[in-house]
Every structure is written in C-alpha cells, then in structure tokens.
Amino acid sequence: MPKFFIERTQLRSEPDGRKLVVFSGEDAHHLARVLRVKPGDLLTATDGQGRLYRLTVTALAAGTVSALVLGEEEDRTEPAVRITLYQSILKGEKMDWVLQKGTELGIAAFVPCLSLRTVARPEPELYSKKQERWQKIVTAAAKQSARGLIPTVRPVTPWTELQELLAGHPAVVAWEGERTFSLRTALDQLAAAGPPSELSLIIGPEGGLAPAEVEQLAAWGAVPVSLGPRILRAETAGPVTAALILYHFGALDPVPGGEEGEITFFNKGR
Ligand code: SAH
C-alpha cells in the first residue's frame, strides 16, 4: 500500500465530521497517472510527525485526488532512537550514497561537516545549493523507504559547532585509530543505562580523522569506537555503523501489527 507524506493543512474536516485529504501536484499525478488509483482504493499517509492516516480514494478531478480518512494511528515506522549522523563532507556520489542509505536505514538527521582532512570542501557560496540537493536525495529516499518522517539535512557545519550540537545526549565517533573500545561495548553500555532516545554518530572524511580532532570530540563527550581492524571507506562506515546501532536497539525488528496495525476508526458506525 503506497504511503504519502501530507501536510496537516491538507487535512479537511467536513461538516459531518468526516476528514478528507486532498492530494495535488506531483502526488496527485503519481496517484492518478502512475498508480492509476480508483475510488475505493486504500492508501496510507503520514504527517511526518508520527501520525499514520488510513485513507480510501473518493474522487479524482483535474489535478487533484481526494481521499477519506478511515482512521489514524501512531506511525511506528520510525526508530525509537533518533540518530543524527555527522558526516564529514565526502566527494560527489559518496555523499549521496551515505544520505540515501542512511535514510533508508532510519537516520533522523544529517549534519554535513567540515573536518581538518575533509577533501571535498565546497565553496561557501555553494553550501545552500548542496544542502538543497542533499535534502532532495533524502526526501526521495524517505518516500521510497516509507519513513514516518523526512530526515533533515542541516546546513554545512564547521567542526567547532559540534561542541554545542553534541551536548546533552550520547555520541560515538568511529575512529580508525581506536585500538581498544568497540562499538558493541559502547552500545551495550548505552543499552544498560536505558536505550537512548537520541544518539549522535560522527564519521570522518576520506582522509580520516586527525587524533587532535578525536581528542576534541572526546572532550565534548563523544566516545571513540573501533569498527574493527579493517579500514572501511567513509561511505561504508556511516551506513554500516548506523545499521549496527539500529540493530542493537531493536529498530530493525518487525513492528508488531505493521501495516495492518490496530487503527482507530473515525467514522465507525457512520
Ligand atoms: N584514514 C583512513 C581512511 C578513513 S576512513 C585511511 O587511512 O585510509 C573514513 C572514516 O570511516 C574514518 O574517519 C572513520 O570515521 C571511519 N572508519 C573507517 N574504518 C574504521 C574502523 N576500522 N574503525 C573505526 N572507524 C572507522
């Protein structure tokens, strides 16, 4: 069943208490021309804030598709742990790959950073263009992977701002120079203290993280962890570490009820 992202403003309450959603633009085109929906077809939609709406198509008009809200429920496709990936900007498609795979896996936000050895340093005037392009990649991946929210791609962020951004919640920095502390131990310790609702993950650039940078991150509360004796490319390390974190906290487990979860019908008995 296809899942759409809707704005709350698309929800319309009818005088008889029924709720309608009106799709327009690209979504209406996708529904009418690609999915060729007909009245009576079932759809799901999320408002991106954790609510899932069960819909049935009621009408197709020029450029719009209307659907009746049959019920709503909590959108359980989102992981309980909100992961923010701080990724030192990577060259070209490697960055796109990290954003797309990280979105499919369940990362909630991406912070493109500039670390000491970042090779791909965009011109500052290109920062917002890059952010826009990266956000488009994430938005498309969120729709494809039926996410409950569209992850945010934050502005290109200088390293010094990480001190404030990392404050107040657990953070791990994958460091190829770490020789003793494993990701697994770090996650076991976090799980024992009560699975965190928020976790930051820092991954270096192609040139790796400088020891001084790792020391600084540790001073800011990030725990350096090893991903084993082999050196992973950054575009491998980010998605793999996010997957390991999500797996560790059960976020890759099936959701009981899933698509057919218990829904509260608005129009029961109408
Ligand atoms: N300096 C490396 C390349 C860095 S890999 C080289 O000499 O080729 C890019 C990033 O991936 C690293 O900064 C780190 O964040 C992560 N990474 C790769 N392999 C890792 C490992 N075995 N343990 C921890 N982090 C790793």
CSV table of C-alpha atoms and ligand atoms in Angstrom, one decimal:
chain,number,residue,atom,x,y,z
A,1,MET,CA,0.0,0.0,0.0
A,2,PRO,CA,1.7,3.2,-1.1
A,3,LYS,CA,2.5,5.7,1.7
A,4,PHE,CA,2.4,9.5,1.1
A,5,PHE,CA,3.7,12.4,3.1
A,6,ILE,CA,1.0,15.1,3.8
A,7,GLU,CA,1.0,18.4,5.5
A,8,ARG,CA,-1.6,18.9,8.2
A,9,THR,CA,-3.0,21.7,6.0
A,10,GLN,CA,-4.1,19.0,3.5
A,11,LEU,CA,-6.5,17.5,6.1
A,12,ARG,CA,-10.0,19.0,5.7
A,13,SER,CA,-12.8,18.4,8.2
A,14,GLU,CA,-16.2,18.1,6.6
A,15,PRO,CA,-19.4,19.4,8.4
A,16,ASP,CA,-20.5,15.8,9.0
A,17,GLY,CA,-17.2,15.2,10.9
A,18,ARG,CA,-15.6,13.2,8.2
A,19,LYS,CA,-11.9,14.1,7.4
A,20,LEU,CA,-10.7,14.4,3.8
A,21,VAL,CA,-7.2,14.6,2.4
A,22,VAL,CA,-6.8,16.4,-1.0
A,23,PHE,CA,-3.7,15.5,-3.0
A,24,SER,CA,-2.5,17.9,-5.7
A,25,GLY,CA,0.6,18.5,-7.8
A,26,GLU,CA,3.1,15.6,-8.1
A,27,ASP,CA,1.3,13.4,-5.6
A,28,ALA,CA,-2.0,13.7,-7.5
A,29,HIS,CA,-0.2,13.0,-10.7
A,30,HIS,CA,1.6,9.9,-9.2
A,31,LEU,CA,-1.7,8.7,-7.8
A,32,ALA,CA,-3.8,9.2,-10.9
A,33,ARG,CA,-1.3,8.5,-13.7
A,34,VAL,CA,1.3,6.2,-12.2
A,35,LEU,CA,-0.6,4.2,-9.6
A,36,ARG,CA,-3.9,4.7,-11.5
A,37,VAL,CA,-5.9,4.7,-8.3
A,38,LYS,CA,-9.7,4.4,-8.4
A,39,PRO,CA,-12.3,5.4,-5.8
A,40,GLY,CA,-12.3,2.8,-3.1
A,41,ASP,CA,-8.5,2.1,-3.3
A,42,LEU,CA,-6.7,2.2,0.0
A,43,LEU,CA,-3.7,4.4,0.8
A,44,THR,CA,-1.7,5.4,3.8
A,45,ALA,CA,-0.3,8.8,4.6
A,46,THR,CA,1.9,10.2,7.3
A,47,ASP,CA,2.1,13.8,8.5
A,48,GLY,CA,5.8,13.3,9.2
A,49,GLN,CA,5.2,13.9,12.9
A,50,GLY,CA,4.4,10.3,13.9
A,51,ARG,CA,0.8,10.0,12.8
A,52,LEU,CA,-0.3,7.5,10.1
A,53,TYR,CA,-3.6,8.0,8.3
A,54,ARG,CA,-5.5,5.2,6.6
A,55,LEU,CA,-7.3,6.6,3.5
A,56,THR,CA,-9.6,5.5,0.8
A,57,VAL,CA,-9.8,7.3,-2.5
A,58,THR,CA,-13.1,9.1,-3.0
A,59,ALA,CA,-12.6,11.2,-6.2
A,60,LEU,CA,-10.2,12.1,-8.9
A,61,ALA,CA,-10.6,15.5,-10.5
A,62,ALA,CA,-8.4,17.6,-12.8
A,63,GLY,CA,-5.1,17.7,-10.9
A,64,THR,CA,-6.4,16.6,-7.6
A,65,VAL,CA,-7.2,13.3,-5.9
A,66,SER,CA,-9.4,13.3,-2.8
A,67,ALA,CA,-9.4,10.6,-0.1
A,68,LEU,CA,-11.5,10.0,3.0
A,69,VAL,CA,-9.6,9.4,6.3
A,70,LEU,CA,-10.8,6.0,7.6
A,71,GLY,CA,-8.7,6.1,10.7
A,72,GLU,CA,-5.4,7.2,12.2
A,73,GLU,CA,-2.8,5.6,14.4
A,74,GLU,CA,0.7,6.1,15.6
A,75,ASP,CA,3.3,5.8,12.8
A,76,ARG,CA,5.6,3.1,14.0
A,77,THR,CA,8.0,3.0,11.1
A,78,GLU,CA,10.3,5.4,13.0
A,79,PRO,CA,13.2,4.0,15.2
A,80,ALA,CA,12.8,4.8,18.9
A,81,VAL,CA,16.4,6.1,18.8
A,82,ARG,CA,16.8,9.3,16.9
A,83,ILE,CA,20.2,9.1,15.2
A,84,THR,CA,22.0,12.2,13.8
A,85,LEU,CA,24.9,11.4,11.5
A,86,TYR,CA,27.7,14.0,11.4
A,87,GLN,CA,29.4,13.1,8.2
A,88,SER,CA,32.5,15.0,7.1
A,89,ILE,CA,31.6,16.0,3.5
A,90,LEU,CA,32.6,13.4,1.0
A,91,LYS,CA,33.3,13.8,-2.6
A,92,GLY,CA,30.4,13.6,-5.1
A,93,GLU,CA,28.3,10.4,-5.2
A,94,LYS,CA,29.8,9.0,-2.0
A,95,MET,CA,27.9,11.7,0.0
A,96,ASP,CA,24.7,11.0,-2.0
A,97,TRP,CA,25.1,7.3,-1.1
A,98,VAL,CA,25.5,8.0,2.6
A,99,LEU,CA,22.4,10.2,2.6
A,100,GLN,CA,20.3,7.7,0.7
A,101,LYS,CA,21.3,4.6,2.6
A,102,GLY,CA,21.2,6.4,5.9
A,103,THR,CA,17.7,7.5,5.2
A,104,GLU,CA,16.5,4.0,4.2
A,105,LEU,CA,18.0,2.6,7.4
A,106,GLY,CA,16.3,5.2,9.7
A,107,ILE,CA,18.7,8.0,10.4
A,108,ALA,CA,16.7,11.1,11.6
A,109,ALA,CA,19.1,13.9,10.7
A,110,PHE,CA,22.3,14.5,8.7
A,111,VAL,CA,24.9,17.2,9.5
A,112,PRO,CA,27.4,17.7,6.7
A,113,CYS,CA,30.6,18.8,8.5
A,114,LEU,CA,34.0,20.3,7.6
A,115,SER,CA,36.8,18.5,9.4
A,116,LEU,CA,40.5,19.0,9.2
A,117,ARG,CA,41.1,16.5,6.5
A,118,THR,CA,37.9,17.0,4.5
A,119,VAL,CA,38.9,16.7,0.9
A,120,ALA,CA,35.7,17.9,-0.7
A,121,ARG,CA,35.5,21.5,0.5
A,122,PRO,CA,32.7,23.2,-1.3
A,123,GLU,CA,32.9,27.0,-1.8
A,124,PRO,CA,30.9,28.6,1.0
A,125,GLU,CA,28.5,30.2,-1.6
A,126,LEU,CA,27.6,26.7,-2.7
A,127,TYR,CA,26.7,25.4,0.8
A,128,SER,CA,23.0,26.1,0.5
A,129,LYS,CA,22.8,24.7,-3.0
A,130,LYS,CA,24.5,21.5,-1.8
A,131,GLN,CA,22.2,21.3,1.2
A,132,GLU,CA,19.1,21.7,-1.1
A,133,ARG,CA,20.4,18.9,-3.4
A,134,TRP,CA,21.2,16.6,-0.5
A,135,GLN,CA,17.7,17.3,1.1
A,136,LYS,CA,16.1,16.2,-2.2
A,137,ILE,CA,18.0,13.0,-2.1
A,138,VAL,CA,16.9,12.3,1.5
A,139,THR,CA,13.3,13.3,0.7
A,140,ALA,CA,13.1,10.9,-2.2
A,141,ALA,CA,14.7,8.1,-0.1
A,142,ALA,CA,12.3,8.7,2.8
A,143,LYS,CA,9.3,8.3,0.4
A,144,GLN,CA,10.8,5.2,-1.2
A,145,SER,CA,11.5,3.6,2.2
A,146,ALA,CA,8.1,4.5,3.8
A,147,ARG,CA,9.7,6.5,6.6
A,148,GLY,CA,7.4,8.2,9.2
A,149,LEU,CA,9.3,11.4,8.8
A,150,ILE,CA,11.5,13.1,6.2
A,151,PRO,CA,15.0,13.3,7.8
A,152,THR,CA,16.6,16.8,7.9
A,153,VAL,CA,19.8,17.7,6.1
A,154,ARG,CA,21.3,20.5,8.3
A,155,PRO,CA,23.4,23.3,6.8
A,156,VAL,CA,27.1,22.6,6.2
A,157,THR,CA,28.6,22.8,9.7
A,158,PRO,CA,32.1,23.9,10.9
A,159,TRP,CA,33.7,21.5,13.3
A,160,THR,CA,33.7,24.0,16.2
A,161,GLU,CA,29.9,24.0,16.2
A,162,LEU,CA,29.8,20.3,17.1
A,163,GLN,CA,30.6,21.1,20.7
A,164,GLU,CA,27.2,22.7,21.2
A,165,LEU,CA,25.3,20.3,18.8
A,166,LEU,CA,26.7,17.2,20.6
A,167,ALA,CA,25.8,18.4,24.1
A,168,GLY,CA,23.2,16.7,26.2
A,169,HIS,CA,22.9,13.3,24.5
A,170,PRO,CA,25.2,10.3,23.8
A,171,ALA,CA,27.6,10.4,20.9
A,172,VAL,CA,30.0,8.0,19.3
A,173,VAL,CA,32.8,8.8,16.9
A,174,ALA,CA,34.0,6.0,14.7
A,175,TRP,CA,37.8,6.3,14.7
A,176,GLU,CA,40.1,4.2,12.7
A,177,GLY,CA,42.8,4.9,15.3
A,178,GLU,CA,40.8,3.4,18.2
A,179,ARG,CA,42.6,0.2,19.4
A,180,THR,CA,40.6,-0.9,22.4
A,181,PHE,CA,37.0,0.3,22.7
A,182,SER,CA,34.5,-1.4,20.4
A,183,LEU,CA,31.2,-0.1,19.1
A,184,ARG,CA,29.5,-3.2,20.6
A,185,THR,CA,30.8,-2.4,24.1
A,186,ALA,CA,29.7,1.2,23.8
A,187,LEU,CA,26.2,0.2,22.7
A,188,ASP,CA,26.0,-2.5,25.4
A,189,GLN,CA,26.8,0.3,28.0
A,190,LEU,CA,24.2,2.6,26.5
A,191,ALA,CA,21.5,-0.1,26.4
A,192,ALA,CA,22.3,-1.0,30.0
A,193,ALA,CA,21.8,2.6,31.0
A,194,GLY,CA,18.4,2.6,29.2
A,195,PRO,CA,18.3,2.9,25.4
A,196,PRO,CA,18.9,6.5,24.4
A,197,SER,CA,16.2,8.4,22.6
A,198,GLU,CA,18.9,10.4,20.8
A,199,LEU,CA,22.4,9.4,19.6
A,200,SER,CA,24.9,11.2,17.5
A,201,LEU,CA,27.3,9.4,15.2
A,202,ILE,CA,30.4,11.0,13.8
A,203,ILE,CA,32.2,9.7,10.7
A,204,GLY,CA,35.4,11.2,9.2
A,205,PRO,CA,36.2,12.1,5.6
A,206,GLU,CA,38.2,10.1,3.1
A,207,GLY,CA,41.4,11.4,4.8
A,208,GLY,CA,40.3,10.2,8.2
A,209,LEU,CA,40.0,12.0,11.5
A,210,ALA,CA,43.1,13.7,13.0
A,211,PRO,CA,43.9,12.5,16.5
A,212,ALA,CA,43.6,16.0,17.7
A,213,GLU,CA,40.0,16.1,16.3
A,214,VAL,CA,39.2,12.9,18.1
A,215,GLU,CA,40.6,14.2,21.4
A,216,GLN,CA,38.4,17.3,21.0
A,217,LEU,CA,35.3,15.2,20.2
A,218,ALA,CA,36.1,13.1,23.3
A,219,ALA,CA,36.3,16.3,25.4
A,220,TRP,CA,32.9,17.2,24.0
A,221,GLY,CA,31.5,13.9,25.2
A,222,ALA,CA,31.8,11.7,22.1
A,223,VAL,CA,33.1,8.2,22.7
A,224,PRO,CA,35.7,7.0,20.2
A,225,VAL,CA,34.9,3.5,19.0
A,226,SER,CA,36.6,1.0,16.7
A,227,LEU,CA,34.8,-0.7,13.9
A,228,GLY,CA,37.4,-3.5,13.8
A,229,PRO,CA,40.9,-3.8,12.3
A,230,ARG,CA,40.0,-3.2,8.7
A,231,ILE,CA,39.8,0.3,7.4
A,232,LEU,CA,36.3,1.0,5.9
A,233,ARG,CA,35.7,3.7,3.4
A,234,ALA,CA,33.7,6.6,5.0
A,235,GLU,CA,30.7,5.8,2.7
A,236,THR,CA,30.8,2.3,4.2
A,237,ALA,CA,31.4,3.3,7.8
A,238,GLY,CA,28.4,5.7,8.1
A,239,PRO,CA,25.6,3.4,6.9
A,240,VAL,CA,27.1,0.3,8.5
A,241,THR,CA,27.5,1.9,11.9
A,242,ALA,CA,24.0,3.4,11.8
A,243,ALA,CA,22.6,-0.1,10.9
A,244,LEU,CA,24.6,-1.7,13.8
A,245,ILE,CA,23.2,0.9,16.2
A,246,LEU,CA,19.7,0.5,15.0
A,247,TYR,CA,20.0,-3.3,15.1
A,248,HIS,CA,21.4,-3.1,18.6
A,249,PHE,CA,18.4,-1.2,19.8
A,250,GLY,CA,15.9,-3.4,18.1
A,251,ALA,CA,15.0,-0.8,15.4
A,252,LEU,CA,15.5,-3.3,12.7
A,253,ASP,CA,12.9,-5.7,14.2
A,254,PRO,CA,9.5,-6.1,12.6
A,255,VAL,CA,6.8,-3.8,14.1
A,256,PRO,CA,4.0,-5.8,15.7
A,257,GLY,CA,0.9,-5.3,13.6
A,258,GLY,CA,2.9,-3.5,10.9
A,259,GLU,CA,0.7,-2.3,8.0
A,260,GLU,CA,-2.4,-3.8,9.4
A,261,GLY,CA,-2.0,-2.4,12.9
A,262,GLU,CA,-4.9,-1.6,15.2
A,263,ILE,CA,-6.4,1.6,13.9
A,264,THR,CA,-9.0,3.9,15.5
A,265,PHE,CA,-11.8,4.4,13.0
A,266,PHE,CA,-13.1,7.9,12.8
A,267,ASN,CA,-16.2,7.0,11.1
A,268,LYS,CA,-17.1,3.8,12.9
A,269,GLY,CA,-20.7,3.0,12.6
A,270,ARG,CA,-21.4,6.1,10.3
B,1,SAH,N1,42.4,7.3,7.3
B,1,SAH,C1,41.8,6.1,6.6
B,1,SAH,C2,40.6,6.5,5.9
B,1,SAH,C3,39.5,7.0,6.8
B,1,SAH,S1,38.0,6.1,6.6
B,1,SAH,C4,42.9,5.6,5.6
B,1,SAH,O1,44.0,5.7,6.0
B,1,SAH,O2,42.5,5.2,4.5
B,1,SAH,C5,36.8,7.3,6.9
B,1,SAH,C6,36.1,7.2,8.2
B,1,SAH,O3,35.5,6.0,8.4
B,1,SAH,C7,37.1,7.3,9.4
B,1,SAH,O4,37.4,8.6,9.7
B,1,SAH,C8,36.2,6.7,10.5
B,1,SAH,O5,35.2,7.6,10.9
B,1,SAH,C9,35.5,5.6,9.8
B,1,SAH,N2,36.3,4.3,9.9
B,1,SAH,C10,36.8,3.6,8.8
B,1,SAH,N3,37.3,2.4,9.3
B,1,SAH,C11,37.1,2.4,10.6
B,1,SAH,C12,37.5,1.5,11.7
B,1,SAH,N4,38.1,0.3,11.4
B,1,SAH,N5,37.2,1.8,12.9
B,1,SAH,C13,36.6,3.0,13.2
B,1,SAH,N6,36.2,3.9,12.3
B,1,SAH,C14,36.5,3.6,11.0
